[in-house]
mmCIF file of C-alpha atoms and ligand atoms in Angstrom:
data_model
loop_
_atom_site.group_PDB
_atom_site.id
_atom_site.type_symbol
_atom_site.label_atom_id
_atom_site.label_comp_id
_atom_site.label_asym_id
_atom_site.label_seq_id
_atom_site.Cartn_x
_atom_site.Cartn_y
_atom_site.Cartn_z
ATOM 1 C CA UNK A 1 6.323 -9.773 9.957
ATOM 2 C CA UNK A 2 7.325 -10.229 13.547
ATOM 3 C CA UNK A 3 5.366 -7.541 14.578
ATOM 4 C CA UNK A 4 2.499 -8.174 12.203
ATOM 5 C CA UNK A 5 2.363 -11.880 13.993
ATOM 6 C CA UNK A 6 2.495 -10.606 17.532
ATOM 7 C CA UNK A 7 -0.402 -7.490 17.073
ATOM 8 C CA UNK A 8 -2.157 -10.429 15.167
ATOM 9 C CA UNK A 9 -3.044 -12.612 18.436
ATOM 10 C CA UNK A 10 -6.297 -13.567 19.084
ATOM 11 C CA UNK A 11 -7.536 -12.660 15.295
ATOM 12 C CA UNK A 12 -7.736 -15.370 12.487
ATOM 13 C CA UNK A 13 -5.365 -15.529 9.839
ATOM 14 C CA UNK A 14 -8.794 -15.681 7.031
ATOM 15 C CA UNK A 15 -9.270 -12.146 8.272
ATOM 16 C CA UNK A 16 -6.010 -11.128 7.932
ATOM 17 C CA UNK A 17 -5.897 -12.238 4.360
ATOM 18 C CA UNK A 18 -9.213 -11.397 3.362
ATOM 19 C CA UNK A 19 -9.033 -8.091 4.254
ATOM 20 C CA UNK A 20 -5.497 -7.893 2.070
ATOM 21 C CA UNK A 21 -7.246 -9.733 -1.080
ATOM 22 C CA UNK A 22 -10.490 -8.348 -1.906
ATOM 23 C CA UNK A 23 -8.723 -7.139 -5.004
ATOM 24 C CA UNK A 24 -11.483 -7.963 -8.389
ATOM 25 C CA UNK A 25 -9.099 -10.799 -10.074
ATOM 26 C CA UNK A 26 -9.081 -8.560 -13.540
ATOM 27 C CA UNK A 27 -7.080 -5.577 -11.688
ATOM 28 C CA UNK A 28 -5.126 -7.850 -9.589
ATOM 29 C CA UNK A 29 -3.228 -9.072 -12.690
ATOM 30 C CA UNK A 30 -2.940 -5.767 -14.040
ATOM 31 C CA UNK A 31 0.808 -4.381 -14.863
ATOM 32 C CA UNK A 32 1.704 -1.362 -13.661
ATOM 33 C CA UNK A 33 1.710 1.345 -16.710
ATOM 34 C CA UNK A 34 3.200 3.896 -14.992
ATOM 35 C CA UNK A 35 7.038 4.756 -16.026
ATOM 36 C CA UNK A 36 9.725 4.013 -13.425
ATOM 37 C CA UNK A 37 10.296 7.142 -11.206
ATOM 38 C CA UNK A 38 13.068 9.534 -11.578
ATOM 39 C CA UNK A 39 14.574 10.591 -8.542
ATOM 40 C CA UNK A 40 12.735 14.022 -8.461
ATOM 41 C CA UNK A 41 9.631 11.922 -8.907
ATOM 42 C CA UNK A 42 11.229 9.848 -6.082
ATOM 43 C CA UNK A 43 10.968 12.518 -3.574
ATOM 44 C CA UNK A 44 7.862 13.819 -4.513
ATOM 45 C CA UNK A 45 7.009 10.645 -3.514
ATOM 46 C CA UNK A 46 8.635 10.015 -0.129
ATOM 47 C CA UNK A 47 7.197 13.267 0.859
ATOM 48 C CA UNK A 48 3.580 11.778 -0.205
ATOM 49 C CA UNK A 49 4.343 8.229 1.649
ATOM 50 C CA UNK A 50 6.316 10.743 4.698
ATOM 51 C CA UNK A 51 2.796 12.748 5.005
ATOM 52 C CA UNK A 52 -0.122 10.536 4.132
ATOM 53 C CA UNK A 53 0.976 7.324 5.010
ATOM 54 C CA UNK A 54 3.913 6.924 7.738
ATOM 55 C CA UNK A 55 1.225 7.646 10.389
ATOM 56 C CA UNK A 56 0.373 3.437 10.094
ATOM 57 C CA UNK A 57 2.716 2.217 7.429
ATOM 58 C CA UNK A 58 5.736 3.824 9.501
ATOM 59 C CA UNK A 59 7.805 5.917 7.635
ATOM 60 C CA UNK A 60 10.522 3.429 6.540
ATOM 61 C CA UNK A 61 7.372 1.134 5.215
ATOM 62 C CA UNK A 62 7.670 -1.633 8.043
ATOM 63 C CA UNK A 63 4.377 -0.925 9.574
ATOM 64 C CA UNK A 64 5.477 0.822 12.639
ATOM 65 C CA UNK A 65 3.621 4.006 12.577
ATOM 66 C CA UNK A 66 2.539 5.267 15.363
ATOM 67 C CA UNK A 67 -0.920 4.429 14.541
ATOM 68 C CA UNK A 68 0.079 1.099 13.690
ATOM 69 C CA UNK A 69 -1.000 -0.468 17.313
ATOM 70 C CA UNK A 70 -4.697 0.800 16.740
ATOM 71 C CA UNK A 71 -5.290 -1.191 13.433
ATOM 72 C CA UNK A 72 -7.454 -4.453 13.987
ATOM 73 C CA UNK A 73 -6.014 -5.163 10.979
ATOM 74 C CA UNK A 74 -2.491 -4.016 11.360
ATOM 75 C CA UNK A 75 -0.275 -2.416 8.282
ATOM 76 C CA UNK A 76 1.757 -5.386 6.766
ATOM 77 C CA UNK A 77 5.442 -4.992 6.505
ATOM 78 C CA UNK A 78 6.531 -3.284 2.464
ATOM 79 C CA UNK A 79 9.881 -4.293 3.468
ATOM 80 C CA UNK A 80 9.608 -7.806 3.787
ATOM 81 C CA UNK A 81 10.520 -9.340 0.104
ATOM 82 C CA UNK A 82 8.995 -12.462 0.559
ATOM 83 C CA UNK A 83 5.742 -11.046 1.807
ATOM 84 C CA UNK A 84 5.954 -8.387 -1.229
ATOM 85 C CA UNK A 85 6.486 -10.905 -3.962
ATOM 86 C CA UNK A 86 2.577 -12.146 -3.208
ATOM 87 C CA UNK A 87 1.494 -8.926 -3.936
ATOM 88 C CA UNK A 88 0.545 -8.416 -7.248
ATOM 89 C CA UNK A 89 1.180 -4.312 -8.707
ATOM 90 C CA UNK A 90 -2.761 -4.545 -9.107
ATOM 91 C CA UNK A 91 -3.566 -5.306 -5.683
ATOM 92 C CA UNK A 92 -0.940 -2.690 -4.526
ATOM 93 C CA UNK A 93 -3.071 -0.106 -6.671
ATOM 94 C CA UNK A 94 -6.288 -1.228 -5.930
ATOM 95 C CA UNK A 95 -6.090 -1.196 -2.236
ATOM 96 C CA UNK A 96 -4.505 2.696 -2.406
ATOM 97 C CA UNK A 97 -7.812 3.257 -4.953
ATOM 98 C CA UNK A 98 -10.353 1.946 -2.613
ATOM 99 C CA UNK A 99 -9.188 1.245 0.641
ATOM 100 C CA UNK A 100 -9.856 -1.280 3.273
ATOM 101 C CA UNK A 101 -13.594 -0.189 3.586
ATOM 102 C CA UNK A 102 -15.106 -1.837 6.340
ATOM 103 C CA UNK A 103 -12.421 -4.200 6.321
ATOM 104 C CA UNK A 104 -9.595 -2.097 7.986
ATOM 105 C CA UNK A 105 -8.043 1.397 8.273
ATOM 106 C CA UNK A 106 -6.310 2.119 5.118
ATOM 107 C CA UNK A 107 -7.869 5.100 3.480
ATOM 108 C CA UNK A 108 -9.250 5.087 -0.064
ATOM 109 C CA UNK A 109 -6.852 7.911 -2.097
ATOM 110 C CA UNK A 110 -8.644 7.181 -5.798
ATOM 111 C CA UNK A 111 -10.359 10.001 -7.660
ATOM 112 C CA UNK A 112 -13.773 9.433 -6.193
ATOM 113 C CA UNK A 113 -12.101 10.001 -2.292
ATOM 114 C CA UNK A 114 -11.538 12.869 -0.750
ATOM 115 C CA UNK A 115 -7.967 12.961 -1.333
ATOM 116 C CA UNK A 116 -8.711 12.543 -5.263
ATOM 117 C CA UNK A 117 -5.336 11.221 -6.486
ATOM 118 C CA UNK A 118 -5.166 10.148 -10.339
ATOM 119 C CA UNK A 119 -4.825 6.877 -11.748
ATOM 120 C CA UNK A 120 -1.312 7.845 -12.615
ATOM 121 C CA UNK A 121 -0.107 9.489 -9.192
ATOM 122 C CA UNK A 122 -1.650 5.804 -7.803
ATOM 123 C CA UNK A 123 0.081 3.222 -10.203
ATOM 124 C CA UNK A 124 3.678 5.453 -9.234
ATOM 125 C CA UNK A 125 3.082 5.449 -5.549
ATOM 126 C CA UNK A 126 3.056 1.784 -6.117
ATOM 127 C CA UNK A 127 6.625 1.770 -7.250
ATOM 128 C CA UNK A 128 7.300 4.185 -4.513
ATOM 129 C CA UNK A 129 6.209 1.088 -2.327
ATOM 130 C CA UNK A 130 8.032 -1.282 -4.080
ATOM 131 C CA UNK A 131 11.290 0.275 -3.448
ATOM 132 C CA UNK A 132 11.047 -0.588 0.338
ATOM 133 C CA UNK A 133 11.667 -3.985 -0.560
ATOM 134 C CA UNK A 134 14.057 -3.639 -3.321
ATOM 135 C CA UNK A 135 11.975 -4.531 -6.259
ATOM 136 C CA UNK A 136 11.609 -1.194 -8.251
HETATM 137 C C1 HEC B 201 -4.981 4.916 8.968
HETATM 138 C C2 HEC B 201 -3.881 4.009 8.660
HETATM 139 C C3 HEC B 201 -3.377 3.934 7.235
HETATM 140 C C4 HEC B 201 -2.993 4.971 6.406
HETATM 141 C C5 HEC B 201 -2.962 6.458 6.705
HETATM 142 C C6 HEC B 201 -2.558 4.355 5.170
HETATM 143 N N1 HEC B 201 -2.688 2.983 5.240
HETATM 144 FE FE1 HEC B 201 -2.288 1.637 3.776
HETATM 145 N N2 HEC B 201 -3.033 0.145 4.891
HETATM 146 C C7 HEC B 201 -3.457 0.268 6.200
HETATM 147 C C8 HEC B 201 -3.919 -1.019 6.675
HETATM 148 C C9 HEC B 201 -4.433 -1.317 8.078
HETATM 149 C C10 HEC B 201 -3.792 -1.911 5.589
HETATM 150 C C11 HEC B 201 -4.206 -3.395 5.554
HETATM 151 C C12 HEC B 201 -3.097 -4.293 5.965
HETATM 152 C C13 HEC B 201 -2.064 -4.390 4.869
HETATM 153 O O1 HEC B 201 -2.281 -5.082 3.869
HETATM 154 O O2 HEC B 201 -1.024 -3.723 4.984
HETATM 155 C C14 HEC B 201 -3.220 -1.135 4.496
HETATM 156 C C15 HEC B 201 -2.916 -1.672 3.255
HETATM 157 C C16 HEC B 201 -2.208 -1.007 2.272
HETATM 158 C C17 HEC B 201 -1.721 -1.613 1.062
HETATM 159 C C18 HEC B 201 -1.896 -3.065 0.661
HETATM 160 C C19 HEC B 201 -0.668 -3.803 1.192
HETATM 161 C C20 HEC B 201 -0.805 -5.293 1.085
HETATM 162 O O3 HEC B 201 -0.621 -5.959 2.110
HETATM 163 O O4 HEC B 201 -1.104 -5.781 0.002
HETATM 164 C C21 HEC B 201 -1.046 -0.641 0.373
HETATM 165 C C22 HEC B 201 -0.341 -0.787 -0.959
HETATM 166 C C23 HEC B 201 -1.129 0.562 1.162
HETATM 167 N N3 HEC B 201 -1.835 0.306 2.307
HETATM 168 C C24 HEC B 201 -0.569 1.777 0.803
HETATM 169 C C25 HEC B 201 -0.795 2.969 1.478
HETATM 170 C C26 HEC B 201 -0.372 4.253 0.990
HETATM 171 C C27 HEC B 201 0.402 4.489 -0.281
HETATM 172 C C28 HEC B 201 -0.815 5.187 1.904
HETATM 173 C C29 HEC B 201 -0.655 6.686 1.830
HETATM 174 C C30 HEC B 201 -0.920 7.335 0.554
HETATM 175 C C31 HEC B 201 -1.494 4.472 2.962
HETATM 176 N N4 HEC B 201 -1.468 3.122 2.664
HETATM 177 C C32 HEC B 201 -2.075 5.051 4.071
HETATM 178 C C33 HEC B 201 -3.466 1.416 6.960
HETATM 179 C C34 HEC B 201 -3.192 2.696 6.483
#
């Protein structure tokens, strides 16, 4: 979060956590139904995260992509545990579903975008993500 903190100066915190937390409260408690990934699933989806996503979440999930610096709202770090444990598998799908808006730069990737991806390919990209912390 050190670099979160320091790219965070001169914005205020309610921002910052608004613009994680818009999630509606009945998907944030959601579980996630997908099954646990294989490992061939497991590469499929590094070479998702590696292509779509490393560009701002960096490509070891720590937020340093090289659009990271850009972001008024920059990527948060998937690596940090402690950080990860506040994050509920709902609001982990629903901000890949619908994006940050007008709120910041993460795209929407749900089936109404333009990249289209199914509920299914969503709910596993979000144990994809929990991996960088350990917890999947
Ligand atoms: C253009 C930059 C950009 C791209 C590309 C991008 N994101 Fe994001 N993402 C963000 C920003 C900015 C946020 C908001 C800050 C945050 O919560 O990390 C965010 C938030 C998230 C969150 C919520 C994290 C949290 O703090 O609760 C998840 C999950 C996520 N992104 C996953 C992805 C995945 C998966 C991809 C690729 C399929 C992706 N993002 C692509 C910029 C991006």
């Amino acid at each position: 979060m050190v670099l979160t903190a320091s790219l965070m100066a001169g914005c205020l915190t309610t921002a910052e956590s608004e613009a994680r937390d818009d999630t509606p409260p009945e998907i944030a408690k959601l579980e996630n139904p997908a099954p646990e990934l294989p490992d061939s699933r497991v590469r499929y989806f590094a070479r998702q995260f590696k292509g779509k996503c490393a560009r701002c979440h960096g490509a070891d999930g720590s937020g340093g992509g090289e659009e990271a610096q850009a972001q008024d709202v920059p990527p948060a770090d998937l690596t940090d545990a402690a950080y990860m444990r506040t994050r509920s598998d709902g609001q982990l799908y629903y901000q890949i579903l619908a994006g940050g808006g007008d709120r910041c730069a993460m795209p929407a990737f749900g089936p109404e975008s333009d990249h289209g991806w199914t509920d299914d390919k969503i709910w596993s990209m979000v144990h994809f993500i929990r991996r960088f912390a350990g917890q999947d």
